[in-house]
Amino acid sequence: MLPIRSVISYSAESIVNLVRALRRSGSDFLVEEDLAAIFGRVKIEPSLEHEFRDVVKIASFTPLHAQSSIVLDAGPGPTLLRALKDRYYMALVIQLSFLVWMHEETTLATALVESMRSRYESGVQNTTPDPDYDGILRTLQACSSQTSQYRWDNLVALVVRRFPASRQLFRMDHSPLKSLSPNLLLGAMDYFYLVQSLPEDRFVIVESQRGVVPIIVWGHYILGLTVLVNGSPDGDVIFGRTEGPQIIIKWSSAPINPTNQVEGWLSAPMIYLLDASQEVLLQTEPVDNESTRIEGQECHCLKGYGTTFLQRLFNKIKLVEDDDPIYVETANFAVAFALLLSRSMRRDPISDEHRGKKDFEIPAQCYLSTEPWRLFNSSKLLFAGIELDKRVISGFAEKLTGVSVADMTVPPGIRNYLEKPDHDQYAQTFQYRVAKDHFIEDIEQIASWVLTFAQVVDIESCADLVLIIAPGWMFCNGVVGWNGLEPIEIESKVFFDLVLKMMRKDTTRGTSIVDSEGIFLTSHHGWSLFHSSVGDCDPGQVNCKLLSIKRGVPTNTQTGERKYRIADAPAVERIVRTPIIIDKGNSYLSRCLSKVHKRTEHYSSRIDEFLLSIRFDIEDFEYPQYISRRNPEEGNTRYSIYASQSHFHEALWGIIKTIPCTHPKEDSRPLPLDLGTVTVAGLTWANGDGQATSAQRICICLVNEDARARWLVVHGLIPNSDAGALRRQVLLRCDGCCEDCAVKAASAMQGNWLVVL
């Protein structure tokens, strides 16, 4: 039976349309009704509701790329659109938006399920006996993605600012002051409504400061209730009017170790509902069930993320004022370290045939060598509020170059902070070395962030990107344990994976959260992350290191469906045409023998993601006359190939690109062919060279002037299995390099080569 409110508010047809729209967006009609029966009862503080509406109502749509049927929808979805028309549902959306900002969504969904079940078992009217975890999780995701424009961290900062004497406790990692326990969530779901209904005759008492931040934001800023924090190190702190507090939080005087990184050091408190005579009407005890613990999740925007990290880093042991010069010195030092990393990181394009050969050197164009302006733009965002100095950064980088990590000298201000006064000089020296090692690890982590976000296209537009503040393993692979001198080999998804870790809370207890096999786009908190190689592009114009981060959730314009990931569709069996020799002699004409007439993207839907299959319709020229004598079935001039976006990115990561030359673009005139160099036809090289071409040192693939054919050659370098992998290096000609210079560049290097014109 449909909820009474929906029956009254909507016609039968409109209800059916709403149910379909919510399902397409990932949410669930019945779950939203169940949750609204709890959270929709309250009245939202008018000023906050007005501000919230103004922020979240703005719609924007960004195509994934020019020809895509997928857009990144950053506007209101069905859940928020209904809320904008009805305050009952707006109350639901606002509260869930806040709760999922402060807590990890999967554990919050579990706690909501248990709370709803507990309410049913306690005999609360109009409750559901079987709350749906999947539906609740998807509703939380819908609220989060559709309201991510609203900055809840601004209200969190207002609360924290009122407790300067407890700054260390609020800044510590996993601070229990910033997350609710399951019993606090359960109690607040009903007690806050009852207090709001009878403000003169009801009030709430919480027996410790556990969850003080979300309680104040929820109770005062969202619901307009007066909150008193009693007995804090800053005295009695009141939010709201000075008389008649409706929520009282008793600050525990038990000794607290601010260096403790475990949320459990402050146990869950009792929460009571009392009447005006201070008689306890209801109480909610802590839950003795570790599986229902809600993981705190501190969200912070990219702008100022590094600044906040430094403030926490230097305030773990003792208070360091926000204007202390150590912050500027450390930020400049971290950017210099990122510059050093950029010069040392490189892609490894060596094929198995050449691996281990001492005479094969990885060319300079395979080194990361991120442009300094990208590093500076990234660091300006991360260290907002800290004035960076390019000259100081360059000076630090010069001193770090050629020095091992163990022998690195930290700047004087940092050294003074790390050294602890001690009468025993040996003990002081030992403590400093340990402290320095830990500090360098922190610098390596910060430098990883600077370097990673320097790879983001148009990083300035990502200032409001929502990230998670977590002390987890958020380094670029290869940085930890680096000696400061040797090159660092980096994998194709190193930057993608690090940003993903920073966008999502790690609830896997140390194992990787990046289950991203075949996934090339992921969306969280209303932002989407993907490689810049997505789309209809020429591989020579793609910088495979770069990422795109844009606001919005992938939405199919044809069906209206929203999903939070896009992955490759299962592989379709390829038409394998063994590469064959076309020209062998003194000269050749640069041309394209396999022209792509059409490129089509096919999207299908699964529960959690869209699947993409890319079809290329191809016609061969000259090629069939060479192969039809061998196999008449291969003589068809028209055929199709299905390709994978992830395979293309992986293959592009492993090739070498040409550097520009000074020669003008060649006309249609014969080009020289040296001994051991041939031209070839064929788009698929993943199954080996073929008998005809395997004896040639340099094969020139004739796909000139067809960007899609060049794309397919690069894509075709990745095998579907380990059998028959390509046993030669690949050189891709880019704009600014003529055909003859591309071939000469391959000839000048050791080994066998495939040159893609």
XYZ file of C-alpha atoms in Angstrom, residues 26-731:
706
model
C 19.278 5.081 -8.137
C 16.963 5.931 -5.254
C 13.839 4.087 -4.086
C 10.318 5.458 -3.650
C 9.261 3.304 -0.696
C 12.567 3.806 1.108
C 12.283 7.569 0.727
C 8.763 7.394 2.156
C 9.947 5.302 5.117
C 12.758 7.736 5.841
C 10.542 10.784 5.335
C 8.150 9.424 7.962
C 11.024 9.915 10.426
C 13.004 12.885 9.131
C 10.181 14.742 7.403
C 8.313 15.490 10.642
C 10.626 18.264 11.805
C 10.738 21.920 10.821
C 13.988 23.102 9.277
C 15.488 26.386 10.452
C 14.113 28.851 7.823
C 17.413 30.651 7.136
C 19.262 27.391 6.531
C 16.492 25.992 4.338
C 16.473 29.162 2.242
C 20.245 29.079 1.812
C 20.213 25.348 1.064
C 17.547 25.773 -1.639
C 19.434 28.588 -3.335
C 22.633 26.547 -3.489
C 21.314 23.169 -4.640
C 18.648 24.257 -7.142
C 21.180 25.273 -9.790
C 21.367 22.743 -12.630
C 24.283 22.134 -14.977
C 24.991 19.469 -17.580
C 28.423 18.624 -18.977
C 28.755 16.095 -21.833
C 31.265 13.369 -21.046
C 32.735 14.277 -24.417
C 31.440 15.931 -27.570
C 29.757 12.865 -29.133
C 28.654 11.103 -25.937
C 25.081 10.275 -24.928
C 26.275 10.420 -21.299
C 26.218 13.776 -19.528
C 27.485 14.660 -16.073
C 24.342 15.940 -14.390
C 25.137 18.290 -11.522
C 21.594 19.495 -11.094
C 18.718 18.311 -8.927
C 17.624 14.741 -9.559
C 14.164 13.319 -8.826
C 14.822 13.105 -5.067
C 15.810 16.772 -4.791
C 13.222 17.998 -7.313
C 10.445 16.557 -5.169
C 12.025 18.131 -2.088
C 12.154 21.554 -3.737
C 8.371 21.363 -4.123
C 7.510 19.883 -0.716
C 9.078 20.878 2.620
C 8.258 17.463 4.060
C 10.774 15.866 1.690
C 13.119 18.853 1.890
C 13.497 18.149 5.623
C 14.481 14.574 4.738
C 17.006 15.611 2.083
C 18.673 18.274 4.235
C 19.192 15.955 7.200
C 20.422 13.007 5.124
C 22.716 15.320 3.153
C 24.314 16.441 6.405
C 24.556 12.976 7.948
C 26.240 11.466 4.897
C 28.665 14.415 4.785
C 29.820 13.574 8.323
C 29.667 9.765 8.141
C 30.735 7.020 5.753
C 27.675 6.042 3.741
C 27.741 2.224 4.061
C 28.083 2.198 7.859
C 25.531 5.017 8.139
C 23.085 2.960 6.075
C 23.648 -0.020 8.388
C 22.987 2.151 11.452
C 19.805 3.544 9.893
C 18.567 0.021 9.161
C 19.211 -1.039 12.764
C 17.616 2.142 14.121
C 14.486 1.678 12.026
C 14.243 -1.965 13.069
C 14.683 -0.976 16.721
C 11.890 1.595 16.420
C 9.587 -1.084 14.994
C 10.457 -3.558 17.765
C 9.801 -0.838 20.346
C 6.281 -0.362 19.040
C 6.687 3.064 17.452
C 3.716 3.725 15.177
C 3.976 3.902 11.385
C 7.318 2.124 11.238
C 8.548 -0.432 8.739
C 9.458 -3.951 9.938
C 11.938 -4.637 7.136
C 14.067 -1.612 6.202
C 15.966 -2.156 2.964
C 19.729 -1.639 3.309
C 20.384 -1.352 -0.444
C 17.546 1.110 -0.852
C 18.718 3.229 2.084
C 22.297 3.251 0.800
C 21.156 4.343 -2.656
C 18.964 7.055 -1.152
C 21.944 8.351 0.833
C 24.014 8.373 -2.359
C 21.253 10.230 -4.199
C 21.029 12.883 -1.482
C 24.802 13.221 -1.370
C 25.308 13.517 -5.122
C 22.394 15.915 -5.673
C 23.312 18.284 -2.823
C 27.129 18.259 -2.902
C 27.172 21.970 -3.744
C 26.187 22.760 -0.166
C 29.250 23.203 2.065
C 28.413 21.558 5.392
C 32.027 21.984 6.446
C 31.371 25.710 6.885
C 28.903 24.958 9.694
C 31.290 22.396 11.173
C 33.972 25.103 11.262
C 31.576 27.483 13.075
C 31.105 24.881 15.811
C 34.794 24.033 16.181
C 35.713 27.718 16.377
C 33.755 28.010 19.628
C 36.109 25.529 21.375
C 39.642 26.965 20.987
C 40.934 25.240 24.133
C 40.010 21.851 22.642
C 41.425 22.518 19.200
C 43.703 19.472 19.320
C 40.761 17.163 20.017
C 38.767 18.487 17.089
C 41.732 18.347 14.715
C 42.800 14.816 15.536
C 42.216 12.064 12.989
C 38.993 10.099 13.510
C 37.913 12.496 16.255
C 34.902 10.976 18.057
C 33.717 14.524 18.620
C 32.763 14.588 14.935
C 30.786 11.361 14.539
C 27.604 9.937 16.010
C 27.351 6.609 17.743
C 24.425 4.373 16.687
C 22.446 5.101 19.873
C 22.914 8.860 19.423
C 21.545 8.551 15.895
C 18.591 6.478 17.104
C 17.793 8.865 19.947
C 18.109 11.999 17.828
C 15.765 10.611 15.167
C 12.829 10.890 17.601
C 13.966 13.036 20.535
C 14.777 16.111 18.429
C 11.313 15.978 16.851
C 9.629 15.610 20.247
C 11.576 18.560 21.666
C 10.689 20.661 18.638
C 7.022 19.721 19.056
C 6.948 20.635 22.792
C 9.848 23.092 23.188
C 8.782 24.272 26.657
C 8.210 20.815 28.093
C 10.891 18.594 26.583
C 14.681 18.620 26.463
C 17.531 16.211 25.680
C 20.643 15.361 27.673
C 23.724 13.710 26.153
C 26.126 12.412 28.788
C 29.438 13.132 27.035
C 30.956 15.144 24.204
C 30.955 12.166 21.826
C 29.360 13.436 18.602
C 29.229 17.019 19.857
C 29.789 18.521 16.372
C 27.030 16.676 14.465
C 24.633 17.105 17.393
C 25.160 20.884 17.424
C 24.913 21.258 13.646
C 21.853 18.993 13.490
C 20.092 20.309 16.551
C 20.900 24.014 16.340
C 21.780 25.007 12.781
C 19.381 22.620 11.017
C 16.463 22.403 13.483
C 16.854 25.713 15.294
C 17.076 24.210 18.805
C 19.197 25.751 21.560
C 22.211 23.633 22.475
C 24.299 24.003 25.628
C 27.690 22.318 25.990
C 28.230 22.132 29.731
C 31.641 22.013 31.433
C 33.927 22.097 28.404
C 37.533 23.379 28.687
C 36.107 26.603 27.226
C 33.413 26.754 29.883
C 29.706 26.575 29.112
C 29.215 27.158 25.385
C 25.705 27.886 24.164
C 24.332 27.868 20.636
C 21.086 29.816 20.399
C 19.263 31.844 22.994
C 20.775 32.137 26.448
C 17.790 30.742 28.322
C 16.157 27.338 28.287
C 18.544 25.026 26.416
C 16.733 22.203 24.648
C 19.781 19.975 24.129
C 22.390 19.726 26.882
C 25.729 18.041 26.207
C 27.803 17.242 29.291
C 31.510 17.457 28.573
C 33.351 14.553 30.172
C 36.272 15.497 32.402
C 38.035 12.153 31.927
C 41.674 12.513 30.770
C 42.001 12.274 27.004
C 45.065 11.504 24.916
C 44.842 13.675 21.780
C 47.414 11.525 19.934
C 45.119 8.498 20.107
C 43.873 7.845 16.569
C 41.043 5.446 17.450
C 37.449 6.637 17.599
C 36.743 4.337 20.504
C 38.700 6.293 23.108
C 35.491 8.166 23.956
C 32.723 5.611 24.425
C 29.160 6.145 23.269
C 27.130 8.128 25.815
C 23.586 7.704 27.072
C 21.029 10.040 25.538
C 17.867 10.969 27.484
C 14.592 12.719 26.755
C 13.263 14.561 29.820
C 10.238 16.686 30.620
C 10.195 20.115 32.270
C 10.324 18.523 35.735
C 13.521 16.688 34.686
C 11.845 13.308 34.753
C 13.351 10.877 32.267
C 10.723 9.953 29.684
C 12.889 7.979 27.277
C 16.504 6.886 27.076
C 18.691 5.204 24.500
C 21.624 3.111 25.657
C 24.815 2.445 23.706
C 24.660 -0.519 21.336
C 27.002 -3.380 22.205
C 27.531 -4.404 18.585
C 30.756 -3.472 16.801
C 29.268 -4.261 13.383
C 26.847 -1.336 13.675
C 29.526 1.251 14.497
C 29.232 4.342 12.317
C 32.494 5.334 10.677
C 33.165 9.034 10.987
C 33.940 10.710 7.700
C 35.340 14.184 7.595
C 34.749 15.837 4.262
C 36.886 18.730 3.138
C 37.009 20.521 -0.171
C 40.169 20.416 -2.270
C 40.748 24.101 -1.621
C 42.696 24.286 1.620
C 42.941 20.510 2.049
C 46.716 20.628 2.494
C 46.476 23.598 4.841
C 44.115 21.702 7.133
C 46.406 18.672 7.034
C 49.386 20.784 8.125
C 47.400 22.354 10.954
C 46.597 18.892 12.260
C 50.112 17.621 11.706
C 51.717 20.320 13.829
C 49.070 20.337 16.564
C 49.190 16.678 17.561
C 51.631 17.195 20.414
C 51.608 20.904 21.148
C 49.655 23.943 20.011
C 51.064 25.797 17.014
C 49.281 29.013 16.092
C 47.797 29.301 12.604
C 50.118 32.198 11.715
C 53.297 30.315 12.655
C 55.873 30.481 9.799
C 56.372 26.715 9.978
C 53.254 26.260 7.823
C 54.663 28.376 4.986
C 58.058 26.675 5.226
C 56.547 23.185 5.172
C 54.225 23.956 2.256
C 57.106 25.309 0.161
C 59.242 22.295 1.093
C 56.455 19.861 0.113
C 55.994 21.511 -3.299
C 59.747 21.300 -3.861
C 59.627 17.594 -3.004
C 56.755 17.171 -5.501
C 58.916 18.809 -8.155
C 61.685 16.327 -7.328
C 59.248 13.410 -7.588
C 58.009 14.669 -10.948
C 61.543 14.552 -12.346
C 62.062 11.003 -11.048
C 58.767 9.326 -11.965
C 58.493 7.641 -15.333
C 56.366 5.329 -17.374
C 57.994 2.000 -18.211
C 57.435 1.266 -21.927
C 59.927 -1.593 -22.145
C 58.530 -4.733 -23.741
C 59.399 -8.141 -22.338
C 61.746 -8.626 -25.295
C 63.907 -5.697 -24.190
C 63.509 -5.828 -20.422
C 66.810 -6.348 -18.635
C 68.977 -5.221 -21.544
C 71.500 -2.708 -20.286
C 71.826 -0.912 -23.616
C 68.127 0.071 -23.750
C 67.495 3.422 -22.130
C 64.029 4.771 -21.396
C 63.762 8.031 -23.368
C 63.201 11.391 -21.682
C 59.627 11.750 -22.939
C 58.588 8.849 -20.684
C 59.477 10.799 -17.541
C 56.581 12.530 -15.808
C 58.243 15.968 -15.813
C 55.047 17.771 -14.858
C 55.108 21.399 -15.946
C 55.958 23.720 -13.019
C 52.840 25.816 -13.652
C 50.664 22.736 -13.132
C 52.419 21.962 -9.852
C 52.020 25.550 -8.690
C 48.305 25.702 -9.581
C 47.740 22.449 -7.713
C 49.659 23.617 -4.647
C 47.865 26.984 -4.589
C 44.560 25.170 -4.183
C 45.798 22.613 -1.674
C 47.522 25.256 0.451
C 44.894 27.982 0.218
C 45.584 30.559 2.923
C 49.343 29.903 2.823
C 51.462 32.184 0.660
C 53.797 30.102 -1.501
C 57.052 31.486 -2.880
C 58.309 30.137 -6.213
C 61.879 31.246 -5.498
C 61.915 29.480 -2.150
C 60.459 26.353 -3.768
C 63.134 26.393 -6.470
C 65.816 26.822 -3.816
C 64.556 23.857 -1.814
C 64.309 21.733 -4.982
C 67.898 22.561 -5.926
C 69.148 21.506 -2.480
C 67.162 18.243 -2.634
C 68.372 17.248 -6.112
C 70.943 14.452 -6.048
C 70.565 13.885 -2.305
C 69.249 10.642 -0.856
C 66.149 10.809 1.311
C 68.177 9.653 4.319
C 70.591 12.568 3.904
C 68.028 15.264 3.155
C 68.252 18.375 5.314
C 64.956 19.854 6.436
C 64.547 23.650 6.651
C 65.593 25.296 9.935
C 62.105 26.145 11.203
C 60.982 22.542 10.772
C 64.152 21.269 12.432
C 63.537 23.503 15.462
C 60.037 22.069 15.756
C 61.238 18.464 15.495
C 64.038 18.831 18.031
C 62.887 18.376 21.593
C 64.939 19.892 24.443
C 66.816 17.224 26.365
C 69.938 17.291 28.551
C 71.169 14.086 26.939
C 72.558 15.108 23.528
C 72.519 11.500 22.249
C 68.847 11.087 23.153
C 68.051 14.428 21.538
C 69.800 13.400 18.317
C 68.064 10.032 18.264
C 64.647 11.605 18.813
C 65.292 14.102 16.033
C 66.195 11.382 13.537
C 63.012 9.458 14.294
C 60.926 12.629 14.122
C 62.603 13.605 10.851
C 61.856 10.198 9.292
C 58.176 10.537 10.207
C 58.127 14.092 8.922
C 59.636 13.059 5.573
C 56.883 10.433 5.251
C 54.303 13.176 5.776
C 56.061 15.318 3.169
C 56.028 12.376 0.746
C 52.287 12.066 1.240
C 51.613 15.791 0.753
C 53.913 15.874 -2.283
C 51.936 12.936 -3.713
C 48.791 15.058 -3.484
C 50.428 18.094 -5.079
C 51.749 15.948 -7.912
C 48.502 14.044 -8.419
C 46.240 17.093 -8.609
C 48.766 18.732 -10.922
C 47.659 16.098 -13.459
C 44.042 17.323 -13.358
C 42.883 19.335 -16.362
C 41.518 22.744 -15.345
C 42.257 22.141 -11.669
C 41.043 25.649 -10.772
C 37.440 24.543 -11.427
C 37.795 21.763 -8.825
C 38.152 23.978 -5.737
C 34.927 22.551 -4.261
C 35.797 18.898 -5.003
C 34.763 16.910 -1.926
C 37.583 14.832 -0.427
C 37.879 12.735 2.717
C 40.304 13.689 5.461
C 41.836 10.389 6.492
C 45.279 9.323 7.720
C 45.232 6.283 5.481
C 47.749 5.158 2.895
C 47.322 8.080 0.488
C 50.651 8.019 -1.349
C 51.538 7.605 -4.996
C 52.796 4.058 -5.519
C 56.565 3.876 -5.375
C 57.050 6.978 -3.233
C 57.240 5.182 0.113
C 60.724 3.724 0.470
C 62.109 5.781 -2.412
C 65.776 6.574 -1.845
C 65.643 9.958 -3.552
C 68.049 8.995 -6.331
C 66.634 6.161 -8.454
C 63.809 6.579 -10.975
C 60.304 5.613 -9.795
C 58.369 3.353 -12.165
C 54.684 4.339 -12.103
C 51.691 2.368 -13.310
C 48.941 3.559 -15.603
C 46.335 4.222 -12.883
C 48.610 5.652 -10.195
C 46.972 9.096 -10.152
C 43.439 7.826 -10.761
C 43.709 5.426 -7.831
C 45.079 8.036 -5.428
C 42.306 10.553 -6.179
C 39.741 7.774 -5.788
C 41.135 6.918 -2.358
C 40.848 10.567 -1.363
C 37.247 10.764 -2.602
C 36.058 7.644 -0.777
C 36.278 6.527 2.821
C 38.366 3.368 3.212
C 36.305 0.867 5.232
C 38.349 -2.150 4.161
C 40.708 -2.130 7.167
C 43.880 -1.665 5.149
C 43.074 -3.493 1.916
C 42.665 -1.589 -1.327
C 39.355 0.123 -1.964
C 40.170 0.491 -5.651
C 38.219 -2.377 -7.189
C 38.588 -0.591 -10.494
C 39.316 -3.334 -13.016
C 37.804 -2.060 -16.254
C 36.319 1.008 -14.539
C 37.392 4.255 -16.167
C 34.941 6.674 -14.500
C 33.738 6.818 -10.925
C 31.531 9.362 -9.181
C 31.280 10.261 -5.506
C 29.737 13.183 -3.608
C 28.497 14.575 -6.915
C 31.912 14.680 -8.649
C 33.154 12.391 -11.433
C 36.744 11.257 -11.968
C 38.001 9.863 -15.286
C 41.027 9.797 -17.550
C 41.396 12.621 -20.048
C 41.741 10.036 -22.836
C 37.973 9.383 -22.752
C 36.291 10.276 -26.030
C 36.884 10.381 -29.765
C 40.492 11.540 -29.878
C 43.795 11.148 -31.646
C 46.204 9.231 -29.388
C 49.029 11.555 -30.379
C 47.149 14.482 -28.836
C 46.317 12.712 -25.574
C 48.473 13.191 -22.499
C 47.919 9.832 -20.843
C 48.976 11.173 -17.431
C 46.175 13.727 -17.199
C 42.885 13.286 -15.352
C 39.529 15.007 -15.626
C 37.435 15.781 -12.549
C 34.070 17.404 -13.183
C 30.991 18.080 -11.123
C 28.055 15.811 -11.929
C 26.863 12.209 -12.006
C 26.867 10.139 -15.229
C 23.368 10.248 -16.686
C 22.130 8.604 -19.865
C 20.297 11.276 -21.866
C 18.293 8.624 -23.702
C 16.938 6.787 -20.631
C 17.405 9.263 -17.771
C 19.301 6.652 -15.737
C 21.988 7.760 -13.280
C 24.912 5.530 -12.335
C 28.006 6.175 -10.263
C 30.494 4.271 -12.419
C 31.248 3.539 -16.066
C 33.172 0.414 -17.001
C 34.134 -1.485 -20.129
C 31.589 -3.931 -21.465
C 32.681 -7.580 -21.638
C 35.112 -8.074 -24.500
C 33.662 -8.943 -27.888
C 35.771 -11.403 -29.841
C 38.032 -9.440 -32.134
C 38.469 -9.905 -35.851
C 42.174 -10.674 -35.880
C 43.942 -9.853 -39.120
C 47.566 -10.794 -38.836
C 49.796 -7.838 -39.720
C 51.390 -8.213 -43.138
C 54.083 -6.405 -45.105
C 52.926 -3.902 -47.726
C 56.046 -2.043 -48.876
C 59.539 -3.497 -48.828
C 62.178 -1.821 -50.894
C 63.579 1.626 -51.370
C 60.582 3.866 -50.683
C 56.929 4.071 -49.628
C 53.982 6.460 -49.636
C 52.593 7.545 -46.276
C 48.885 6.701 -46.280
C 46.117 4.934 -44.364
C 45.155 1.425 -45.455
C 42.423 0.803 -42.862
C 40.036 3.734 -42.691
C 37.453 4.054 -39.946
C 34.156 5.293 -41.375
C 32.148 5.363 -38.166
C 32.668 5.238 -34.403
C 29.671 4.391 -32.203
C 29.388 4.197 -28.420
C 26.928 1.668 -26.998
C 25.921 2.034 -23.335
C 24.120 -0.678 -21.405
C 23.037 -0.638 -17.762
C 23.891 -2.793 -14.794
C 22.898 -2.363 -11.148
C 25.846 -0.160 -10.222
C 27.273 1.083 -13.500
C 26.992 1.781 -17.180
C 28.940 -0.520 -19.486
C 30.526 0.990 -22.587
C 31.317 -0.816 -25.798
C 32.885 1.191 -28.639
C 32.293 -0.007 -32.191
C 34.476 1.003 -35.133
C 33.289 0.360 -38.705
C 36.314 -0.096 -40.947
C 37.124 -0.457 -44.619
C 40.474 -1.785 -45.815
C 42.257 -0.450 -48.887
C 45.012 -2.450 -50.653
C 45.117 -4.744 -47.615
C 42.587 -7.361 -48.924
C 44.535 -8.046 -52.091
C 47.461 -9.188 -49.953
C 45.536 -11.467 -47.624
C 42.711 -12.858 -49.749
C 45.032 -15.328 -51.442
C 45.909 -16.757 -48.021
C 42.433 -16.836 -46.533
C 39.467 -15.820 -48.722
C 37.294 -15.129 -45.644
C 39.729 -12.385 -44.570
C 39.317 -10.655 -47.890
C 36.207 -8.721 -46.811
C 36.960 -5.032 -47.083
C 34.338 -3.923 -44.529
C 34.165 -5.162 -40.941
C 33.745 -3.908 -37.364
C 35.918 -3.942 -34.242
C 34.676 -3.475 -30.671
C 37.111 -1.689 -28.407
C 37.675 -0.926 -24.728
C 38.407 2.479 -23.220
C 40.526 0.973 -20.439
C 42.616 -1.052 -22.905
C 43.308 2.101 -24.881
C 44.526 3.980 -21.799
C 46.656 1.024 -20.675
C 48.243 0.706 -24.117
C 48.837 4.442 -24.453
C 50.685 4.398 -21.129
C 53.204 1.876 -22.500
C 54.166 3.538 -25.768
C 56.772 6.176 -26.581
C 55.790 9.355 -28.386
C 57.957 11.225 -30.841
C 59.401 14.630 -30.080
C 58.797 17.569 -32.458
C 61.101 18.195 -35.406
C 61.712 21.318 -37.490
C 60.662 19.879 -40.843
C 57.469 20.903 -42.626
C 54.686 18.388 -43.141
C 55.572 15.989 -45.967
C 53.694 16.162 -49.262
C 52.490 13.031 -51.014
C 55.926 12.020 -52.151
C 57.855 8.784 -51.655
C 59.742 8.429 -48.383
C 62.891 6.316 -48.004
C 62.823 2.751 -46.682
C 66.098 1.558 -45.207
C 67.237 -2.039 -44.946
C 65.246 -3.877 -42.271
C 62.378 -1.372 -42.458
C 59.010 -2.214 -44.010
C 55.516 -0.789 -44.089
C 52.739 -2.950 -42.707
C 48.970 -3.148 -42.548
C 47.011 -4.357 -39.528
C 45.235 -2.869 -36.533
C 45.717 -5.714 -34.051
C 49.209 -6.458 -32.774
C 48.370 -8.006 -29.422
C 48.708 -11.563 -30.739
C 52.249 -11.073 -31.959
C 53.906 -9.737 -35.097
C 52.935 -12.462 -37.487
C 55.400 -14.597 -39.408
C 55.898 -12.113 -42.238
C 56.802 -9.145 -40.048
C 58.626 -10.799 -37.154
C 61.979 -10.760 -38.948
C 61.861 -7.005 -39.625
C 63.486 -4.601 -37.163
C 61.175 -1.665 -37.926
C 57.560 -1.944 -39.043
C 55.795 1.242 -40.170
C 52.046 0.955 -39.612
C 50.198 2.778 -42.402
C 47.403 4.623 -40.576
C 48.443 8.190 -41.370
C 45.822 10.983 -41.190
C 43.132 8.753 -39.600
C 42.936 9.482 -35.864
C 40.528 6.606 -35.214
C 42.679 4.076 -37.040
C 45.659 5.268 -34.991
C 43.492 4.845 -31.871
C 42.728 1.253 -32.870
C 46.388 0.404 -33.442
C 47.222 1.663 -29.949
C 44.213 -0.199 -28.517
C 45.256 -3.349 -30.357
C 48.552 -3.504 -28.483
C 46.879 -4.970 -25.383
C 46.316 -8.746 -25.593
C 43.193 -10.478 -24.288
C 45.509 -13.043 -22.718
C 49.194 -13.527 -21.999
C 49.672 -15.535 -25.163
C 51.262 -13.904 -28.179
C 51.989 -10.459 -26.690
C 53.745 -7.875 -28.870
C 57.512 -8.290 -28.672
C 58.590 -4.893 -29.959
C 58.623 -1.299 -28.741
C 56.021 1.131 -30.063
C 56.732 4.675 -31.242
